[in-house]
């Protein structure tokens, strides 16, 4: 199943208030779309965005930035943003409501949640928002997975549909897609040993979570092998950007992890 957040009228989440970005300069939308085209983002693409609104350096509101991204993808494209809630949905506070639980990350995801036509996958900590042609099939059935980024996660459906990952700002270390790759590779630091109790849309569920206890993720290392193919650098507004082909990333990262299981993590000293 998927969750239509608000198909008719935009709604703002109560927490994490949304305001226009007051700093920076107003960059013409046509120039920003041109920047996206130079990074290989085309009409009809399916793109999941990790972002730093501040890094864009624009006076455009978050809504305007999101509408510009959607415009660049056109009516046949699909825009996705993570709806992560791992900080506010925990073993101590296990309740998740896909219609009202606000993401714990980023101004753009919090804004996207309240925009017209956005749907959300159902997972207590690693949901995804989507709008566009493939929004419904990409967000459907996430609740069937017993791990955060199982095969029904919108993240892990990206390779099959030619999806791309767009990082706006120096946020490569926030590559949630890589957690799914680590699940596929069977990395020993990825999942909790025991299932965690959650209440998801009123239903009690027992699911594995992501652990990473004692480890720090180092996903910037992706550039060490993705620069050979599957990665494009560019800009969006004033923000440095990276575009990664999800299928290429999955294939190459799984190969790396099966030979060097701890390549993307560093042990934290006790």
Tab-separated table of N, CA, C and O in Angstrom, residues 81-87 89 96 120-129 142 147-150 153-155 176-177 179-180 183 198 208-212:
chain	number	residue	atom	x	y	z
A	81	UNK	N	11.696	12.162	-2.515
A	81	UNK	CA	12.529	12.662	-1.424
A	81	UNK	C	12.368	11.738	-0.228
A	81	UNK	O	11.268	11.201	0.002
A	82	UNK	N	13.413	11.526	0.548
A	82	UNK	CA	13.301	10.669	1.729
A	82	UNK	C	12.385	11.297	2.776
A	82	UNK	O	12.381	12.507	2.971
A	83	UNK	N	11.607	10.423	3.436
A	83	UNK	CA	10.738	10.867	4.524
A	83	UNK	C	11.199	10.313	5.858
A	83	UNK	O	10.376	9.932	6.694
A	84	UNK	N	12.489	10.262	6.074
A	84	UNK	CA	13.087	9.542	7.201
A	84	UNK	C	12.623	10.089	8.550
A	84	UNK	O	12.539	11.292	8.759
A	85	UNK	N	12.354	9.154	9.468
A	85	UNK	CA	11.844	9.511	10.801
A	85	UNK	C	12.558	8.720	11.894
A	85	UNK	O	12.003	8.489	12.960
A	86	UNK	N	13.792	8.336	11.645
A	86	UNK	CA	14.497	7.466	12.584
A	86	UNK	C	14.833	8.156	13.905
A	86	UNK	O	15.116	7.475	14.899
A	87	UNK	N	14.796	9.490	13.952
A	87	UNK	CA	15.059	10.190	15.202
A	87	UNK	C	13.814	10.407	16.042
A	87	UNK	O	13.900	10.506	17.264
A	89	UNK	N	10.845	8.428	15.542
A	89	UNK	CA	10.141	7.149	15.710
A	89	UNK	C	11.185	6.140	16.160
A	89	UNK	O	12.037	5.718	15.377
A	96	UNK	N	4.163	5.529	14.378
A	96	UNK	CA	4.342	6.184	13.080
A	96	UNK	C	3.000	6.250	12.370
A	96	UNK	O	2.303	5.243	12.230
A	120	UNK	N	3.270	8.694	-0.048
A	120	UNK	CA	4.344	8.294	0.862
A	120	UNK	C	4.324	6.787	1.050
A	120	UNK	O	3.264	6.179	1.227
A	121	UNK	N	5.485	6.167	1.029
A	121	UNK	CA	5.563	4.741	1.338
A	121	UNK	C	5.376	4.549	2.836
A	121	UNK	O	5.540	5.475	3.625
A	122	UNK	N	5.027	3.329	3.227
A	122	UNK	CA	4.703	3.057	4.624
A	122	UNK	C	5.829	2.272	5.276
A	122	UNK	O	5.978	1.064	5.072
A	123	UNK	N	6.643	2.978	6.041
A	123	UNK	CA	7.675	2.364	6.875
A	123	UNK	C	7.940	3.298	8.043
A	123	UNK	O	8.001	4.516	7.846
A	124	UNK	N	8.106	2.771	9.257
A	124	UNK	CA	8.190	3.649	10.428
A	124	UNK	C	9.410	4.561	10.480
A	124	UNK	O	9.348	5.626	11.087
A	125	UNK	N	10.519	4.168	9.870
A	125	UNK	CA	11.727	4.994	9.950
A	125	UNK	C	12.291	5.407	8.597
A	125	UNK	O	13.025	6.399	8.525
A	126	UNK	N	11.981	4.699	7.514
A	126	UNK	CA	12.631	4.953	6.228
A	126	UNK	C	11.627	5.071	5.081
A	126	UNK	O	11.807	4.499	4.007
A	127	UNK	N	10.567	5.837	5.308
A	127	UNK	CA	9.582	6.071	4.255
A	127	UNK	C	10.150	7.016	3.196
A	127	UNK	O	11.172	7.673	3.395
A	128	UNK	N	9.450	7.079	2.064
A	128	UNK	CA	9.855	7.935	0.951
A	128	UNK	C	8.619	8.648	0.410
A	128	UNK	O	7.556	8.048	0.274
A	129	UNK	N	8.779	9.945	0.101
A	129	UNK	CA	7.730	10.720	-0.570
A	129	UNK	C	7.968	10.685	-2.066
A	129	UNK	O	9.117	10.669	-2.527
A	142	UNK	N	5.902	-1.052	0.476
A	142	UNK	CA	7.066	-0.914	1.354
A	142	UNK	C	6.828	-1.615	2.689
A	142	UNK	O	7.756	-2.131	3.315
A	147	UNK	N	12.877	-5.120	6.831
A	147	UNK	CA	14.046	-4.277	7.055
A	147	UNK	C	13.757	-2.898	6.462
A	147	UNK	O	12.863	-2.752	5.617
A	148	UNK	N	14.513	-1.865	6.839
A	148	UNK	CA	14.216	-0.517	6.341
A	148	UNK	C	14.301	-0.358	4.830
A	148	UNK	O	13.491	0.345	4.227
A	149	UNK	N	15.293	-0.982	4.205
A	149	UNK	CA	15.485	-0.823	2.765
A	149	UNK	C	15.501	-2.178	2.070
A	149	UNK	O	16.439	-2.550	1.379
A	150	UNK	N	14.420	-2.904	2.263
A	150	UNK	CA	14.243	-4.180	1.589
A	150	UNK	C	13.868	-3.984	0.132
A	150	UNK	O	13.825	-2.850	-0.378
A	153	UNK	N	11.266	-1.291	-0.855
A	153	UNK	CA	11.540	0.115	-0.564
A	153	UNK	C	11.645	0.904	-1.867
A	153	UNK	O	12.231	0.426	-2.846
A	154	UNK	N	11.091	2.121	-1.907
A	154	UNK	CA	11.268	2.937	-3.117
A	154	UNK	C	12.731	3.147	-3.475
A	154	UNK	O	13.069	3.208	-4.662
A	155	UNK	N	13.602	3.243	-2.474
A	155	UNK	CA	15.032	3.366	-2.760
A	155	UNK	C	15.504	2.219	-3.637
A	155	UNK	O	16.185	2.421	-4.643
A	176	UNK	N	21.215	7.364	1.706
A	176	UNK	CA	20.412	6.303	2.324
A	176	UNK	C	20.338	5.068	1.435
A	176	UNK	O	20.255	3.935	1.933
A	177	UNK	N	20.358	5.261	0.127
A	177	UNK	CA	20.351	4.131	-0.806
A	177	UNK	C	21.431	3.116	-0.463
A	177	UNK	O	21.233	1.899	-0.615
A	179	UNK	N	22.413	2.145	2.380
A	179	UNK	CA	22.003	1.214	3.438
A	179	UNK	C	21.349	-0.022	2.828
A	179	UNK	O	21.529	-1.137	3.317
A	180	UNK	N	20.568	0.187	1.765
A	180	UNK	CA	19.960	-0.951	1.080
A	180	UNK	C	20.998	-1.828	0.404
A	180	UNK	O	20.887	-3.057	0.390
A	183	UNK	N	22.475	-3.887	3.027
A	183	UNK	CA	21.584	-5.007	3.345
A	183	UNK	C	21.771	-6.139	2.335
A	183	UNK	O	21.870	-7.320	2.706
A	198	UNK	N	7.093	-1.507	16.577
A	198	UNK	CA	6.569	-0.232	16.111
A	198	UNK	C	5.046	-0.336	16.034
A	198	UNK	O	4.484	-1.431	15.958
A	208	UNK	N	13.138	-5.300	11.816
A	208	UNK	CA	14.546	-5.007	12.043
A	208	UNK	C	14.811	-3.532	11.747
A	208	UNK	O	14.184	-2.926	10.863
A	209	UNK	N	15.741	-2.957	12.486
A	209	UNK	CA	16.152	-1.584	12.236
A	209	UNK	C	17.584	-1.547	11.761
A	209	UNK	O	18.260	-2.572	11.666
A	210	UNK	N	18.048	-0.348	11.432
A	210	UNK	CA	19.461	-0.166	11.124
A	210	UNK	C	20.214	0.108	12.412
A	210	UNK	O	19.743	0.831	13.278
A	211	UNK	N	21.383	-0.483	12.527
A	211	UNK	CA	22.146	-0.418	13.771
A	211	UNK	C	23.294	0.584	13.653
A	211	UNK	O	23.235	1.693	14.146
A	212	UNK	N	24.362	0.217	12.993
A	212	UNK	CA	25.549	1.047	12.806
A	212	UNK	C	26.168	1.481	14.135
A	212	UNK	O	26.960	2.428	14.170
